[in-house]
C-alpha cells in the first residue's frame, strides 16, 4: 500500500511542489498549511512521515515536531524539517524536539525523494 | 514546472501585498513582535520558494533584506522609519523582478545594489550579508564523483546511541543505503545488548561492523549517516585503497585486523599466539574476543581477499587497442591455415608415413588452438551496446509520453564484434516496438493494475555454442485476434486456418505486416519485423516470439558465437561438395529406392513413425547424374519444423571457414557462402532456413 506523507508549509507553492514530487514517486500526500492545521489533520489520518517547514504562523515547525512526538501513535514517525538557511541552532532545536532529519531549501525534487527514501525506506 | 512557477508568482504577489500592509502597520507600532515576524516570514517564503522555482534573482535580493530583518527579529536593531522605507522600496523592487519575469520592464541591477548597500549601512556593528548558501548541503559526494575513481575498501564501525530510534530513525535503512554504495558485508554485533529486564524495547543496542568496497568516496559514506552524526559513533578506516597490489595478495592476519579495530591488544595477541591451534578459535575459547567480533574480522579478511582477487584479475586483463581490420586479417589468415591444415591431415593420412602423421597431428592441435584464440580476440562483451539502448529508451519514452525503464542482464556476455554490430539495428527496432506498441501509457497501466512504470528487460546469455538474447516487456502483449484478422486480410493465411499461438505470432514476421492502428513517429518507418528477421537470419540466427495478452511479450534471438568459422556437416552430391551448419542438423537417415517407391512421388519420409518432408537437393540444384542406390537424408530443424535434405552421401563433420561468395553469386538463393576443403576444392555452404522458406513458398503457390 502506498505510504502517506504529510507536507506542512505555509507556502502554497512549496506544498504544491513537494506534493507533486511525492505523488509522482508513488506516495499519498496530505497537505497542511501550518503546524496547527497539521496536528488537527494528523488526528484524523494515518500518516507515515511528516515533512515540515520551520517558519509558519500559528504553530511553527519546532512546535509541530514537539506536538507530533507527544502523540503516542506518532512517536517513531520520521519527521523531516525544511530549513531555508543553514541555521545550525534551529536545526539543533528541531533535532532536540524530535526531528529525524532535515532538507536545506532550495532543494531539487531528486533530493527530496532521496531523503524520503532514506528515512521511510 | 511552469505550473509551479505560476503558482509561486501568484503566491509571491499575495505575500508582497501582505508585506506592504505589515510594514505600514509596523511603522505605527515599531515594537510589535508579531508584525516583525510577519514581515520576516513573508520575505522568508518569497526567498525560499523563489530559489526553488528558479527565481534566483529574487531569492538573492530578498535574502539581503531578510538578513537585516533577522537582526531586527533577534533584537539586534530597531525598526526605524528609514528601515521601513528601504524595506518598502525593496518590496517594490521584488515586485518589479516578478513583473520582469512575465515580460515586464527589467529591473536595473544598480537599483538593487543601491538598496542593499543602504540597508547594510543601517546595520549597527559587525558584518552581515553572508552570501546565499551555495546550493544544497545534501549530497556533496555526487559532484566530486566526476571522472573514474578506483574502488576503495572501507571498514566501518557504526555504533548508534541506543535512543537513535526515538526520532524515527531506522538504522536498517541506513545499512541498506550503504549496500547500495558498493560491495558490502555487514556483521551485527550484539555485545551491547542488555539482559531482558534491563532492556528498553524502544532502543537499539546492536551495532554494526561493515566492510564496504565503493568508488563513491568517503563523503558518500558519511552522507548516509548525515542525520544522526551526533547520535552515533562512526569510525571509518581505509583498509584497501584500490592501488597497486603487493606481491603478497594475502590479506592481513586475523590478529592484525582485530588489533587495528581496537578489539584486541598487542600483548593479548602475543600471549595467545604463543600457544598453538587456530588463532580465532583460541581467541574465542579463551574469552579474549567474543565470537561475533572474530567473525566480523574474518568477514573483513575474506572481503578484502576477494576484492583484491577481482582487481588482480582485472589488472591482468589489461588490454591494448587494435584496429579491427588487423584482427580481420588475422582471422582470415587463421582461416587459410585451418584449410591448409585440413589438407595436410588428409595428405598425411593417405601417405601412411608415421613421421608425417605425427607432424600433421601436431599442426592440427596448434591450429585448433590458434583458431580458437584468434576468434576469441574478436569477442566483445555485448554491454557496450546495452548502454546505448538505455539512452534510446530514455529519449523514446519521453517522446512517447511513457514511463519506461530498461533493465539489462548479461552485459558481460561475449559475442563476435561483427555480430554485435549487425545486431544493433534489429535490437533498436525490437526495443522501439516494445516501447511503442508493447508498453501502455502510464494511465492505461495504472488502470490495468500494473505499476505506472513499464519495464523492458534486455538480457544476453550463453547457451552452448549460441548466445540467447531476450527482450522482455511487461506491456499489453500481442492481440492474437487482430494479428489473425490482419493475416487473413492480407491473404497470408486462409480464413479458416487453424493456427497455434506460435504460428499466429509468426505472422508478424511476414513482409509488410503491421497491426499498429496508427502510425506514430516512432514506428511506421517502413521497416517491419520481416527486415529484423532477415537481419537475424543473415547472422545465421533465429528469432522467436512469445506473448501473453495483458502480461507482455518475450522476443528471443538465438545467435551463433561467431560468423567466421562454423562446425558443419560435409555432404556430397555427385562430385560437388556442400556443407550444412551442424547446429541445425538433427540426424541423418538413409533413403533407399524402395522408400522412394513406397512414397508414391511425395517427398515424405517415415522416420521412426514420424513423417518428415524432404527436399531432393540433386533435383533442386539440377545436378546431372544418377542417384546412388542408397541416398542420405540430412534432417534439419528450422523454426521448430523438421525438414530433410537428400544428398548422395554424408562425408562427416568439418570445420568450415566461411568465405563470402563473390558479387556474382550474391543473389543465388539457398547458398550463404563457400569454404575451401582439405583437397583444395570448394564446397558451398547451404543456407538451410532460406531453402526451407523457398520450398514452403513454392508449395503454397502451387
Short mmCIF file of C-alpha atoms in Angstrom, two decimals, chain B residues 208-672:
data_model
loop_
_atom_site.label_atom_id
_atom_site.label_comp_id
_atom_site.label_asym_id
_atom_site.label_seq_id
_atom_site.Cartn_x
_atom_site.Cartn_y
_atom_site.Cartn_z
CA UNK B 208 27.40 -3.00 13.15
CA UNK B 209 30.72 -3.73 11.51
CA UNK B 210 30.61 -3.01 7.83
CA UNK B 211 33.14 -3.76 5.14
CA UNK B 212 32.38 -1.76 2.06
CA UNK B 213 34.13 -1.54 -1.29
CA UNK B 214 32.93 1.51 -3.16
CA UNK B 215 34.12 4.04 -5.72
CA UNK B 216 31.84 6.74 -4.34
CA UNK B 217 34.28 8.17 -1.84
CA UNK B 218 34.21 8.60 1.91
CA UNK B 219 31.81 11.56 1.75
CA UNK B 220 29.14 9.37 0.24
CA UNK B 221 29.52 7.06 3.22
CA UNK B 222 29.38 9.92 5.71
CA UNK B 223 26.30 11.25 3.92
CA UNK B 224 24.43 8.09 4.80
CA UNK B 225 24.79 8.99 8.45
CA UNK B 226 24.28 12.73 7.99
CA UNK B 227 21.09 12.90 10.06
CA UNK B 228 22.50 11.03 13.00
CA UNK B 229 26.11 12.12 13.02
CA UNK B 230 25.66 13.39 16.59
CA UNK B 231 23.76 10.30 17.66
CA UNK B 232 26.25 7.68 16.71
CA UNK B 233 29.85 6.74 16.93
CA UNK B 234 31.15 6.20 13.45
CA UNK B 235 34.63 5.02 12.71
CA UNK B 236 35.72 4.75 9.11
CA UNK B 237 39.10 3.28 8.16
CA UNK B 238 40.50 2.67 4.74
CA UNK B 239 41.68 -0.90 4.64
CA UNK B 240 42.38 -1.21 0.94
CA UNK B 241 42.94 1.85 -1.19
CA UNK B 242 42.44 0.15 -4.52
CA UNK B 243 46.00 0.93 -5.54
CA UNK B 244 48.70 -1.37 -6.80
CA UNK B 245 48.82 -4.73 -5.16
CA UNK B 246 51.66 -6.05 -3.11
CA UNK B 247 53.11 -9.20 -4.49
CA UNK B 248 51.55 -10.88 -1.50
CA UNK B 249 47.82 -10.99 -2.31
CA UNK B 250 47.07 -12.45 1.11
CA UNK B 251 45.19 -10.04 3.30
CA UNK B 252 46.16 -9.21 6.86
CA UNK B 253 46.20 -11.82 9.53
CA UNK B 254 43.19 -12.02 11.82
CA UNK B 255 45.12 -10.76 14.84
CA UNK B 256 46.31 -7.66 12.99
CA UNK B 257 42.76 -6.83 11.95
CA UNK B 258 41.45 -7.19 15.49
CA UNK B 259 44.20 -5.04 16.96
CA UNK B 260 43.64 -2.38 14.28
CA UNK B 261 39.99 -2.33 15.18
CA UNK B 262 40.86 -1.91 18.84
CA UNK B 263 39.16 -5.17 19.76
CA UNK B 264 42.40 -6.81 20.89
CA UNK B 265 45.64 -5.51 22.34
CA UNK B 266 49.05 -6.46 21.04
CA UNK B 267 50.00 -8.03 24.34
CA UNK B 268 46.90 -10.18 24.30
CA UNK B 269 47.69 -11.23 20.78
CA UNK B 270 51.23 -12.24 21.61
CA UNK B 271 50.02 -14.14 24.62
CA UNK B 272 47.55 -16.16 22.57
CA UNK B 273 49.93 -16.58 19.65
CA UNK B 274 52.42 -18.32 21.84
CA UNK B 275 50.02 -21.24 22.05
CA UNK B 276 49.06 -23.48 19.17
CA UNK B 277 45.67 -24.08 17.48
CA UNK B 278 43.68 -21.87 15.11
CA UNK B 279 44.03 -18.33 16.23
CA UNK B 280 40.34 -17.41 16.00
CA UNK B 281 39.27 -20.49 17.94
CA UNK B 282 41.83 -19.74 20.63
CA UNK B 283 40.60 -16.20 21.00
CA UNK B 284 37.04 -17.34 21.46
CA UNK B 285 37.92 -20.27 23.70
CA UNK B 286 39.92 -18.03 25.95
CA UNK B 287 37.20 -15.37 26.05
CA UNK B 288 39.63 -12.76 24.79
CA UNK B 289 37.46 -11.65 21.92
CA UNK B 290 33.79 -12.59 21.58
CA UNK B 291 32.90 -14.83 18.64
CA UNK B 292 30.96 -12.17 16.71
CA UNK B 293 33.96 -9.87 16.67
CA UNK B 294 36.19 -12.62 15.41
CA UNK B 295 33.60 -13.45 12.80
CA UNK B 296 33.42 -9.82 11.78
CA UNK B 297 37.18 -9.65 11.35
CA UNK B 298 37.13 -12.86 9.34
CA UNK B 299 34.50 -11.34 7.10
CA UNK B 300 36.78 -8.38 6.52
CA UNK B 301 39.68 -10.65 5.73
CA UNK B 302 37.65 -12.57 3.22
CA UNK B 303 36.08 -9.47 1.68
CA UNK B 304 39.40 -7.80 1.02
CA UNK B 305 40.85 -11.00 -0.35
CA UNK B 306 38.00 -11.19 -2.81
CA UNK B 307 38.23 -7.53 -3.79
CA UNK B 308 41.95 -7.90 -4.40
CA UNK B 309 41.50 -11.08 -6.35
CA UNK B 310 38.95 -9.40 -8.59
CA UNK B 311 41.21 -6.43 -9.09
CA UNK B 312 44.17 -8.63 -9.85
CA UNK B 313 42.12 -10.43 -12.45
CA UNK B 314 41.22 -7.07 -13.93
CA UNK B 315 44.77 -5.84 -13.88
CA UNK B 316 45.98 -8.99 -15.51
CA UNK B 317 43.39 -8.48 -18.19
CA UNK B 318 44.89 -5.18 -19.21
CA UNK B 319 44.16 -4.51 -22.83
CA UNK B 320 45.53 -2.84 -25.93
CA UNK B 321 43.57 -1.31 -28.72
CA UNK B 322 44.00 -2.87 -32.12
CA UNK B 323 42.37 -1.66 -35.32
CA UNK B 324 39.56 -4.02 -36.31
CA UNK B 325 40.94 -4.64 -39.78
CA UNK B 326 44.14 -6.09 -38.36
CA UNK B 327 42.06 -8.57 -36.43
CA UNK B 328 40.03 -9.39 -39.50
CA UNK B 329 43.25 -10.06 -41.37
CA UNK B 330 44.46 -12.32 -38.58
CA UNK B 331 41.23 -14.28 -38.57
CA UNK B 332 41.39 -14.59 -42.33
CA UNK B 333 44.92 -15.93 -42.17
CA UNK B 334 43.96 -18.37 -39.47
CA UNK B 335 41.11 -19.43 -41.71
CA UNK B 336 43.55 -20.15 -44.50
CA UNK B 337 45.73 -22.02 -42.07
CA UNK B 338 42.81 -24.17 -40.95
CA UNK B 339 42.19 -25.03 -44.58
CA UNK B 340 45.80 -25.90 -45.27
CA UNK B 341 45.98 -27.90 -42.09
CA UNK B 342 42.98 -29.93 -43.25
CA UNK B 343 44.81 -30.64 -46.47
CA UNK B 344 47.91 -31.63 -44.60
CA UNK B 345 45.98 -34.03 -42.38
CA UNK B 346 44.25 -35.53 -45.38
CA UNK B 347 47.52 -35.96 -47.27
CA UNK B 348 49.30 -37.39 -44.28
CA UNK B 349 46.55 -39.92 -43.77
CA UNK B 350 46.94 -41.02 -47.37
CA UNK B 351 50.71 -41.38 -47.20
CA UNK B 352 50.87 -43.67 -44.17
CA UNK B 353 54.17 -42.08 -43.15
CA UNK B 354 54.30 -42.14 -39.35
CA UNK B 355 56.55 -39.07 -39.12
CA UNK B 356 54.28 -37.07 -41.39
CA UNK B 357 51.20 -38.21 -39.48
CA UNK B 358 52.77 -37.07 -36.20
CA UNK B 359 53.61 -33.70 -37.67
CA UNK B 360 50.12 -33.36 -39.11
CA UNK B 361 48.56 -34.14 -35.75
CA UNK B 362 50.77 -31.60 -34.03
CA UNK B 363 49.87 -28.95 -36.60
CA UNK B 364 46.21 -29.81 -36.20
CA UNK B 365 46.36 -29.30 -32.44
CA UNK B 366 48.17 -26.00 -32.75
CA UNK B 367 45.88 -24.79 -35.50
CA UNK B 368 42.81 -25.55 -33.43
CA UNK B 369 44.20 -23.59 -30.51
CA UNK B 370 45.23 -20.76 -32.75
CA UNK B 371 41.79 -20.71 -34.34
CA UNK B 372 40.02 -20.54 -31.00
CA UNK B 373 42.33 -17.83 -29.74
CA UNK B 374 42.03 -15.75 -32.89
CA UNK B 375 38.26 -15.96 -32.80
CA UNK B 376 38.23 -15.09 -29.13
CA UNK B 377 40.11 -11.89 -29.80
CA UNK B 378 37.15 -10.63 -31.78
CA UNK B 379 34.76 -11.32 -28.97
CA UNK B 380 33.41 -8.26 -27.21
CA UNK B 381 31.04 -8.02 -24.29
CA UNK B 382 27.63 -7.01 -25.50
CA UNK B 383 27.36 -4.50 -22.65
CA UNK B 384 28.62 -1.59 -24.73
CA UNK B 385 25.56 -1.93 -26.94
CA UNK B 386 23.32 -2.19 -23.91
CA UNK B 387 24.26 1.24 -22.64
CA UNK B 388 23.30 2.79 -25.97
CA UNK B 389 19.85 1.31 -25.55
CA UNK B 390 19.44 2.95 -22.15
CA UNK B 391 19.67 6.27 -23.87
CA UNK B 392 17.32 5.15 -26.62
CA UNK B 393 14.70 4.06 -24.12
CA UNK B 394 15.06 7.22 -22.10
CA UNK B 395 14.61 9.52 -25.08
CA UNK B 396 11.93 7.46 -26.69
CA UNK B 397 9.79 7.08 -23.61
CA UNK B 398 9.91 10.83 -23.13
CA UNK B 399 8.87 11.29 -26.76
CA UNK B 400 6.01 8.84 -26.36
CA UNK B 401 4.92 10.25 -23.01
CA UNK B 402 5.52 6.95 -21.28
CA UNK B 403 7.46 5.99 -18.21
CA UNK B 404 9.70 3.09 -19.13
CA UNK B 405 12.78 1.65 -17.53
CA UNK B 406 15.29 -0.52 -19.34
CA UNK B 407 16.91 -3.21 -17.26
CA UNK B 408 19.71 -5.36 -18.59
CA UNK B 409 21.40 -8.57 -17.64
CA UNK B 410 24.37 -10.45 -19.00
CA UNK B 411 26.23 -7.38 -20.24
CA UNK B 412 29.42 -9.40 -19.96
CA UNK B 413 28.24 -11.99 -22.48
CA UNK B 414 30.70 -12.03 -25.34
CA UNK B 415 29.82 -12.04 -28.99
CA UNK B 416 31.75 -11.63 -32.19
CA UNK B 417 32.33 -7.98 -32.94
CA UNK B 418 30.67 -8.19 -36.33
CA UNK B 419 27.66 -9.90 -34.82
CA UNK B 420 27.31 -7.13 -32.25
CA UNK B 421 27.48 -4.51 -34.97
CA UNK B 422 24.92 -6.21 -37.16
CA UNK B 423 22.70 -6.85 -34.21
CA UNK B 424 22.34 -3.21 -33.37
CA UNK B 425 19.65 -2.30 -35.90
CA UNK B 426 17.39 -5.28 -35.24
CA UNK B 427 17.63 -4.67 -31.49
CA UNK B 428 16.83 -1.00 -31.89
CA UNK B 429 13.81 -1.95 -33.92
CA UNK B 430 12.60 -4.52 -31.43
CA UNK B 431 13.06 -2.22 -28.46
CA UNK B 432 11.25 0.55 -30.30
CA UNK B 433 8.40 -1.84 -30.95
CA UNK B 434 8.24 -2.79 -27.30
CA UNK B 435 8.14 0.85 -26.27
CA UNK B 436 5.70 1.99 -28.90
CA UNK B 437 3.26 -0.90 -29.30
CA UNK B 438 4.06 -3.04 -26.30
CA UNK B 439 4.12 -0.88 -23.21
CA UNK B 440 0.96 1.06 -22.47
CA UNK B 441 0.68 4.69 -21.48
CA UNK B 442 1.03 5.27 -17.70
CA UNK B 443 -2.72 5.83 -17.20
CA UNK B 444 -3.59 2.64 -19.06
CA UNK B 445 -1.06 0.72 -16.98
CA UNK B 446 -2.47 2.04 -13.73
CA UNK B 447 -5.96 1.20 -14.93
CA UNK B 448 -4.81 -2.35 -15.66
CA UNK B 449 -3.45 -2.65 -12.13
CA UNK B 450 0.19 -2.55 -13.24
CA UNK B 451 2.88 -0.23 -11.92
CA UNK B 452 2.94 3.12 -13.66
CA UNK B 453 6.45 2.48 -14.90
CA UNK B 454 6.83 -0.10 -17.65
CA UNK B 455 9.90 -2.27 -17.91
CA UNK B 456 11.85 -3.56 -20.85
CA UNK B 457 14.38 -6.20 -19.93
CA UNK B 458 17.25 -6.90 -22.26
CA UNK B 459 19.27 -9.97 -21.44
CA UNK B 460 22.07 -11.93 -23.04
CA UNK B 461 23.23 -15.37 -22.03
CA UNK B 462 25.46 -18.10 -23.41
CA UNK B 463 23.75 -21.33 -24.28
CA UNK B 464 26.02 -23.99 -25.70
CA UNK B 465 27.52 -22.73 -28.93
CA UNK B 466 24.98 -19.93 -29.20
CA UNK B 467 24.05 -16.74 -27.47
CA UNK B 468 20.47 -16.08 -26.48
CA UNK B 469 19.30 -12.50 -26.41
CA UNK B 470 15.88 -11.83 -24.96
CA UNK B 471 13.82 -8.68 -24.96
CA UNK B 472 11.05 -8.91 -22.41
CA UNK B 473 8.45 -6.23 -21.83
CA UNK B 474 5.62 -6.09 -19.34
CA UNK B 475 3.32 -4.35 -21.77
CA UNK B 476 -0.04 -5.19 -23.25
CA UNK B 477 1.11 -8.25 -25.18
CA UNK B 478 0.09 -9.15 -28.68
CA UNK B 479 -3.50 -9.24 -29.78
CA UNK B 480 -3.83 -12.67 -31.35
CA UNK B 481 -7.19 -11.96 -32.92
CA UNK B 482 -6.00 -8.74 -34.51
CA UNK B 483 -2.95 -10.45 -35.96
CA UNK B 484 -5.06 -13.31 -37.25
CA UNK B 485 -7.55 -10.93 -38.84
CA UNK B 486 -4.76 -8.98 -40.43
CA UNK B 487 -3.20 -12.18 -41.73
CA UNK B 488 -6.46 -13.17 -43.36
CA UNK B 489 -6.97 -9.69 -44.72
CA UNK B 490 -3.55 -9.69 -46.29
CA UNK B 491 -4.07 -13.16 -47.73
CA UNK B 492 -1.19 -14.71 -45.85
CA UNK B 493 -3.42 -17.32 -44.27
CA UNK B 494 -6.75 -18.76 -45.37
CA UNK B 495 -9.81 -17.52 -43.47
CA UNK B 496 -10.48 -20.89 -41.88
CA UNK B 497 -6.90 -21.68 -40.93
CA UNK B 498 -6.41 -23.20 -37.52
CA UNK B 499 -3.19 -21.86 -36.19
CA UNK B 500 -1.27 -22.39 -33.00
CA UNK B 501 -0.28 -19.34 -30.97
CA UNK B 502 3.23 -19.72 -32.26
CA UNK B 503 2.07 -19.72 -35.85
CA UNK B 504 -0.10 -16.68 -35.28
CA UNK B 505 2.76 -14.76 -33.73
CA UNK B 506 4.95 -15.94 -36.60
CA UNK B 507 2.73 -13.95 -38.97
CA UNK B 508 4.26 -10.80 -37.58
CA UNK B 509 7.43 -11.67 -39.42
CA UNK B 510 5.67 -11.69 -42.79
CA UNK B 511 6.78 -8.88 -45.12
CA UNK B 512 4.82 -5.65 -44.72
CA UNK B 513 2.84 -6.91 -41.76
CA UNK B 514 1.75 -4.33 -39.20
CA UNK B 515 -1.04 -4.27 -36.66
CA UNK B 516 -0.42 -0.76 -35.50
CA UNK B 517 -3.67 1.15 -35.84
CA UNK B 518 -1.96 4.47 -36.00
CA UNK B 519 1.43 5.20 -37.40
CA UNK B 520 3.49 7.16 -34.91
CA UNK B 521 6.74 8.95 -35.42
CA UNK B 522 8.49 6.09 -33.72
CA UNK B 523 7.12 3.13 -35.54
CA UNK B 524 5.79 3.03 -39.03
CA UNK B 525 9.05 3.94 -40.62
CA UNK B 526 8.53 1.31 -43.23
CA UNK B 527 10.75 -1.22 -41.55
CA UNK B 528 8.87 -4.29 -40.49
CA UNK B 529 9.63 -7.35 -38.47
CA UNK B 530 10.45 -9.15 -41.71
CA UNK B 531 13.53 -6.98 -42.03
CA UNK B 532 14.50 -7.79 -38.46
CA UNK B 533 14.07 -11.46 -39.16
CA UNK B 534 16.17 -11.24 -42.30
CA UNK B 535 18.93 -9.45 -40.45
CA UNK B 536 18.96 -12.10 -37.73
CA UNK B 537 18.95 -14.89 -40.28
CA UNK B 538 21.82 -13.23 -42.10
CA UNK B 539 23.72 -13.76 -38.84
CA UNK B 540 22.66 -17.41 -39.01
CA UNK B 541 20.43 -16.82 -36.04
CA UNK B 542 16.78 -17.39 -35.30
CA UNK B 543 14.13 -15.20 -33.76
CA UNK B 544 11.13 -16.31 -31.74
CA UNK B 545 8.29 -14.55 -30.09
CA UNK B 546 6.01 -15.40 -27.22
CA UNK B 547 3.34 -13.19 -25.77
CA UNK B 548 0.52 -13.20 -23.30
CA UNK B 549 -2.29 -10.71 -23.61
CA UNK B 550 -2.05 -8.13 -20.85
CA UNK B 551 1.19 -9.56 -19.47
CA UNK B 552 3.77 -8.71 -22.07
CA UNK B 553 5.94 -10.07 -24.83
CA UNK B 554 9.19 -12.01 -24.93
CA UNK B 555 11.34 -12.00 -28.03
CA UNK B 556 14.20 -14.48 -28.13
CA UNK B 557 17.07 -14.19 -30.56
CA UNK B 558 19.47 -17.08 -30.88
CA UNK B 559 22.81 -16.38 -32.47
CA UNK B 560 25.93 -18.37 -33.22
CA UNK B 561 29.02 -17.36 -31.29
CA UNK B 562 30.99 -16.43 -34.33
CA UNK B 563 30.50 -15.93 -38.02
CA UNK B 564 33.94 -16.77 -39.22
CA UNK B 565 34.14 -20.49 -38.59
CA UNK B 566 31.33 -22.96 -38.13
CA UNK B 567 31.04 -26.59 -37.30
CA UNK B 568 29.36 -28.19 -40.23
CA UNK B 569 28.41 -31.39 -41.93
CA UNK B 570 30.13 -32.06 -45.24
CA UNK B 571 27.93 -33.79 -47.80
CA UNK B 572 28.35 -34.76 -51.46
CA UNK B 573 26.06 -34.78 -54.42
CA UNK B 574 27.85 -36.30 -57.38
CA UNK B 575 31.27 -34.68 -57.38
CA UNK B 576 30.04 -31.48 -55.73
CA UNK B 577 30.55 -30.84 -52.04
CA UNK B 578 28.20 -28.90 -49.81
CA UNK B 579 28.27 -28.05 -46.14
CA UNK B 580 25.34 -27.72 -43.78
CA UNK B 581 25.75 -25.87 -40.44
CA UNK B 582 25.91 -28.57 -37.81
CA UNK B 583 23.90 -26.55 -35.33
CA UNK B 584 20.68 -27.18 -37.20
CA UNK B 585 21.33 -30.79 -38.16
CA UNK B 586 19.35 -33.29 -36.12
CA UNK B 587 20.22 -36.62 -37.67
CA UNK B 588 20.94 -38.43 -40.90
CA UNK B 589 18.83 -41.30 -42.18
CA UNK B 590 19.03 -43.48 -45.25
CA UNK B 591 16.70 -43.20 -48.19
CA UNK B 592 16.51 -46.32 -50.32
CA UNK B 593 14.96 -46.79 -53.73
CA UNK B 594 12.25 -48.86 -52.03
CA UNK B 595 11.41 -45.99 -49.73
CA UNK B 596 11.06 -43.75 -52.75
CA UNK B 597 8.74 -46.21 -54.43
CA UNK B 598 6.56 -46.50 -51.33
CA UNK B 599 6.27 -42.74 -51.04
CA UNK B 600 4.47 -42.54 -54.38
CA UNK B 601 6.20 -39.39 -55.51
CA UNK B 602 5.53 -37.47 -52.36
CA UNK B 603 8.68 -36.22 -50.72
CA UNK B 604 7.91 -37.63 -47.31
CA UNK B 605 10.00 -39.96 -45.24
CA UNK B 606 8.93 -42.03 -42.29
CA UNK B 607 11.44 -41.55 -39.52
CA UNK B 608 10.53 -43.68 -36.53
CA UNK B 609 6.84 -43.23 -37.24
CA UNK B 610 7.11 -39.52 -37.80
CA UNK B 611 6.52 -38.08 -41.21
CA UNK B 612 9.33 -35.78 -42.27
CA UNK B 613 9.13 -33.88 -45.56
CA UNK B 614 12.34 -33.70 -47.54
CA UNK B 615 13.88 -31.81 -50.42
CA UNK B 616 15.90 -33.74 -53.00
CA UNK B 617 18.84 -31.37 -53.44
CA UNK B 618 20.11 -33.06 -56.63
CA UNK B 619 16.82 -32.27 -58.24
CA UNK B 620 16.62 -28.80 -56.78
CA UNK B 621 20.10 -27.79 -57.91
CA UNK B 622 19.66 -29.67 -61.21
CA UNK B 623 22.85 -31.65 -60.76
CA UNK B 624 23.24 -34.21 -63.55
CA UNK B 625 23.99 -37.85 -62.91
CA UNK B 626 22.48 -40.88 -61.28
CA UNK B 627 21.49 -41.03 -57.66
CA UNK B 628 23.19 -43.80 -55.71
CA UNK B 629 21.31 -46.88 -54.56
CA UNK B 630 21.05 -45.57 -51.05
CA UNK B 631 20.82 -41.82 -50.54
CA UNK B 632 21.04 -39.93 -47.26
CA UNK B 633 18.54 -37.56 -45.77
CA UNK B 634 20.06 -34.91 -43.55
CA UNK B 635 17.28 -33.92 -41.22
CA UNK B 636 17.42 -30.34 -40.01
CA UNK B 637 15.31 -28.40 -37.59
CA UNK B 638 14.35 -24.92 -38.65
CA UNK B 639 11.81 -22.89 -36.67
CA UNK B 640 10.60 -25.98 -34.87
CA UNK B 641 9.80 -27.87 -38.02
CA UNK B 642 11.80 -30.84 -39.21
CA UNK B 643 12.74 -30.97 -42.82
CA UNK B 644 15.15 -33.28 -44.61
CA UNK B 645 17.59 -32.66 -47.44
CA UNK B 646 18.52 -35.54 -49.64
CA UNK B 647 22.18 -35.87 -50.63
CA UNK B 648 24.22 -38.66 -52.20
CA UNK B 649 26.27 -39.27 -49.12
CA UNK B 650 27.42 -37.67 -45.90
CA UNK B 651 31.18 -37.27 -45.57
CA UNK B 652 31.30 -36.14 -41.95
CA UNK B 653 31.82 -33.23 -39.64
CA UNK B 654 34.01 -30.44 -40.85
CA UNK B 655 35.45 -27.15 -39.59
CA UNK B 656 34.23 -24.64 -42.08
CA UNK B 657 36.00 -21.36 -42.58
CA UNK B 658 33.38 -19.20 -44.20
CA UNK B 659 34.32 -17.30 -47.33
CA UNK B 660 31.74 -14.96 -48.69
CA UNK B 661 30.58 -15.52 -52.20
CA UNK B 662 31.61 -13.04 -54.84
CA UNK B 663 29.26 -10.36 -56.06
CA UNK B 664 28.29 -12.58 -58.98
CA UNK B 665 26.66 -15.08 -56.66
CA UNK B 666 25.17 -12.85 -54.05
CA UNK B 667 21.66 -13.29 -55.35
CA UNK B 668 21.86 -17.05 -55.61
CA UNK B 669 19.13 -18.46 -53.41
CA UNK B 670 19.94 -21.14 -50.89
CA UNK B 671 23.67 -20.56 -50.58
CA UNK B 672 25.17 -18.45 -47.84
#
